[in-house]
XYZ file of C-alpha atoms in Angstrom:
196
model
C 2.819 -58.691 -51.258
C 0.001 -58.313 -49.104
C -2.888 -55.550 -49.487
C -2.501 -52.254 -48.038
C -4.940 -51.699 -45.120
C -4.427 -48.140 -44.823
C -3.454 -45.774 -48.236
C -2.531 -42.333 -48.319
C -3.037 -40.515 -51.328
C -1.807 -36.780 -52.219
C -2.612 -35.878 -49.209
C -1.949 -32.132 -47.766
C -1.920 -30.702 -44.100
C -1.800 -27.431 -42.739
C -3.538 -25.070 -40.689
C -5.432 -22.349 -42.816
C -2.676 -21.146 -45.403
C 0.362 -22.964 -43.199
C 1.025 -25.801 -45.566
C 2.827 -28.590 -43.206
C 3.412 -30.924 -45.845
C 1.754 -31.674 -49.356
C 1.070 -34.728 -51.868
C 1.948 -37.487 -49.004
C 1.641 -40.904 -50.521
C 2.373 -44.359 -48.866
C 0.818 -47.643 -48.238
C 0.698 -49.671 -44.795
C -0.143 -53.658 -45.633
C -0.724 -56.326 -43.095
C 2.946 -57.405 -41.365
C 4.466 -53.597 -42.286
C 6.241 -51.254 -39.816
C 6.049 -47.915 -41.356
C 8.331 -45.369 -39.767
C 7.327 -41.855 -39.983
C 10.481 -39.469 -38.954
C 11.242 -36.075 -38.440
C 12.326 -33.343 -36.319
C 10.139 -31.487 -33.518
C 7.241 -29.544 -35.722
C 7.417 -31.105 -38.654
C 3.945 -32.178 -38.694
C 4.422 -35.909 -37.309
C 1.400 -35.464 -34.958
C -0.859 -33.852 -37.423
C -0.404 -36.653 -39.896
C -0.916 -38.857 -37.196
C -4.225 -36.956 -36.442
C -5.194 -37.128 -39.815
C -4.621 -41.018 -39.990
C -6.615 -41.389 -37.223
C -9.659 -39.197 -37.972
C -9.087 -36.499 -35.413
C -7.789 -33.613 -38.020
C -9.389 -33.027 -41.537
C -6.687 -32.831 -44.468
C -6.843 -29.736 -46.613
C -6.943 -32.075 -49.347
C -6.188 -35.964 -50.512
C -7.438 -39.287 -49.335
C -7.019 -41.768 -46.589
C -8.152 -44.821 -47.546
C -8.781 -47.727 -44.915
C -9.254 -50.758 -47.526
C -11.446 -48.907 -50.227
C -13.341 -46.234 -48.130
C -11.776 -42.781 -47.596
C -12.622 -42.043 -43.780
C -13.082 -38.477 -44.658
C -15.141 -38.804 -47.405
C -17.574 -41.401 -45.572
C -20.165 -40.472 -43.093
C -19.313 -39.727 -39.084
C -20.902 -43.134 -38.045
C -19.122 -45.301 -40.560
C -15.621 -43.357 -39.823
C -16.308 -44.548 -36.036
C -17.033 -47.807 -37.123
C -13.723 -48.289 -39.347
C -11.769 -46.883 -37.056
C -12.615 -49.205 -34.281
C -10.043 -51.711 -35.992
C -7.099 -49.392 -34.963
C -5.294 -48.792 -31.716
C -3.226 -45.875 -30.645
C -0.089 -45.474 -28.180
C -0.308 -42.074 -27.462
C 3.160 -40.543 -26.631
C 2.607 -40.226 -22.593
C 0.398 -43.189 -22.574
C -2.649 -41.036 -21.916
C -4.268 -43.032 -19.072
C -7.040 -42.157 -17.096
C -5.337 -41.329 -13.456
C -8.650 -42.051 -11.584
C -8.712 -45.580 -13.121
C -6.981 -48.901 -12.480
C -4.717 -50.187 -15.543
C -7.639 -52.644 -15.934
C -10.432 -49.989 -16.399
C -7.912 -47.942 -18.576
C -7.312 -51.114 -20.757
C -10.975 -52.062 -20.724
C -12.169 -48.619 -21.502
C -12.504 -49.426 -25.219
C -14.497 -52.692 -24.933
C -17.660 -51.073 -22.805
C -19.894 -51.411 -25.577
C -19.244 -54.720 -26.753
C -18.500 -56.974 -23.544
C -20.226 -57.448 -20.113
C -18.127 -56.336 -16.775
C -16.659 -59.858 -16.170
C -15.294 -60.404 -19.862
C -14.174 -56.983 -20.077
C -12.051 -57.599 -16.943
C -10.506 -60.837 -18.237
C -9.705 -59.268 -21.567
C -7.852 -56.642 -20.097
C -6.086 -58.747 -17.831
C -5.307 -60.614 -20.969
C -3.853 -57.613 -22.326
C -1.701 -56.459 -19.505
C -0.151 -59.862 -19.111
C 0.429 -59.484 -23.185
C 2.116 -56.273 -22.428
C 4.090 -57.644 -19.079
C 2.025 -56.623 -16.583
C 0.539 -59.625 -15.221
C -0.860 -58.749 -11.472
C -0.952 -55.181 -11.937
C -4.795 -54.927 -12.692
C -5.565 -52.823 -9.796
C -2.824 -50.392 -9.758
C -3.338 -46.926 -10.666
C -1.129 -45.331 -13.353
C 0.482 -42.971 -10.577
C 1.582 -45.987 -8.631
C 3.844 -47.446 -11.553
C 7.063 -46.338 -13.338
C 6.886 -44.614 -16.516
C 8.046 -47.693 -18.694
C 5.365 -49.337 -17.117
C 2.131 -46.571 -17.955
C 3.745 -47.029 -21.446
C 2.892 -50.507 -21.749
C -0.297 -49.864 -20.022
C -1.293 -47.712 -22.874
C 0.018 -50.421 -25.541
C -2.045 -52.965 -23.442
C -4.997 -50.441 -24.151
C -4.111 -49.813 -27.864
C -4.498 -53.605 -28.277
C -7.681 -53.847 -26.235
C -9.908 -54.274 -29.917
C -7.342 -56.696 -31.411
C -6.587 -53.504 -33.812
C -5.586 -54.361 -37.472
C -3.741 -51.050 -37.492
C -1.554 -49.965 -34.630
C -0.460 -46.427 -34.408
C 2.740 -45.620 -31.991
C 3.222 -41.852 -31.392
C 6.942 -41.814 -29.899
C 6.502 -44.822 -27.927
C 9.826 -45.023 -25.995
C 10.124 -40.947 -25.921
C 11.271 -40.414 -22.393
C 12.129 -44.063 -21.431
C 15.732 -45.267 -20.013
C 17.237 -47.740 -22.910
C 16.297 -50.944 -20.758
C 12.522 -49.820 -20.340
C 12.678 -48.802 -24.112
C 14.076 -52.061 -24.564
C 11.682 -53.938 -22.739
C 8.978 -51.804 -24.209
C 9.791 -52.502 -27.891
C 10.256 -56.409 -27.161
C 6.538 -56.500 -25.986
C 5.332 -54.720 -29.096
C 6.976 -57.023 -31.308
C 5.789 -60.033 -29.128
C 1.897 -58.355 -29.419
C 2.023 -57.709 -32.980
C 1.157 -60.535 -35.607
C -0.290 -59.580 -38.847
C -0.904 -55.793 -37.957
C 0.243 -52.828 -39.551
C 2.362 -50.551 -37.437
C 2.550 -46.971 -38.155
C 5.376 -45.518 -35.984
C 6.158 -42.033 -35.160
C 9.581 -41.081 -34.177
C 11.889 -38.114 -33.861
C-alpha cells in the first residue's frame, strides 16, 4: 500500500451556520481513483474547492503529504497546489485563446514560448487532439473541449488530478473517449473523481 498523497482529516464544511458535511476522512494514494458521489447540492463542489485550496474549511485538515494546506502560508499553499491539475465540469477554457494557449497557460512561469508550445502540443496529443493546437474552443465539439480541459489539467504533470463531473453533458461515445484518454494519461496519479 502506497503512502497517501492527499489526506483529509475530520473536515467540516459549510457556509456560516449551515453545515454541508462534517467529520469527513479519507486518503488518496498514488494509483488511487477516489470517487466522491452524491446528488446535486450535497456539497461535492464545496469539498472539491476545499481540496483545491479555494475554500477554507470550518474545521479539520487537508494534508498534501505532511503539510496541511490550510495551516501553511499562502505562498507555500500555492507551491504545493502546483502539483495538482483540475478538469472543471465545463472545461473552463478561455474562449479568446487557442487550445495550445489554454493548455500552455499554467506553464508560463517555468518555460520559454517554444517550450510551452511543444509541451502544449504533447498534452493535446495525449488527450487525442493532435493537430488542433490553433483551434479556438468555439470551433470544436463539447467532447473535444473536455479533452482540451484534460490536456490543460495535465500541463504540469500533476501528482493529484481532480475531475469535476468530467463526463457531464457528453453523449455516450464522447464519454467513452474521454474516459479512455483519462485512463491513458494517468500512470501513478492520485485521482479525485466527482460525480453525481
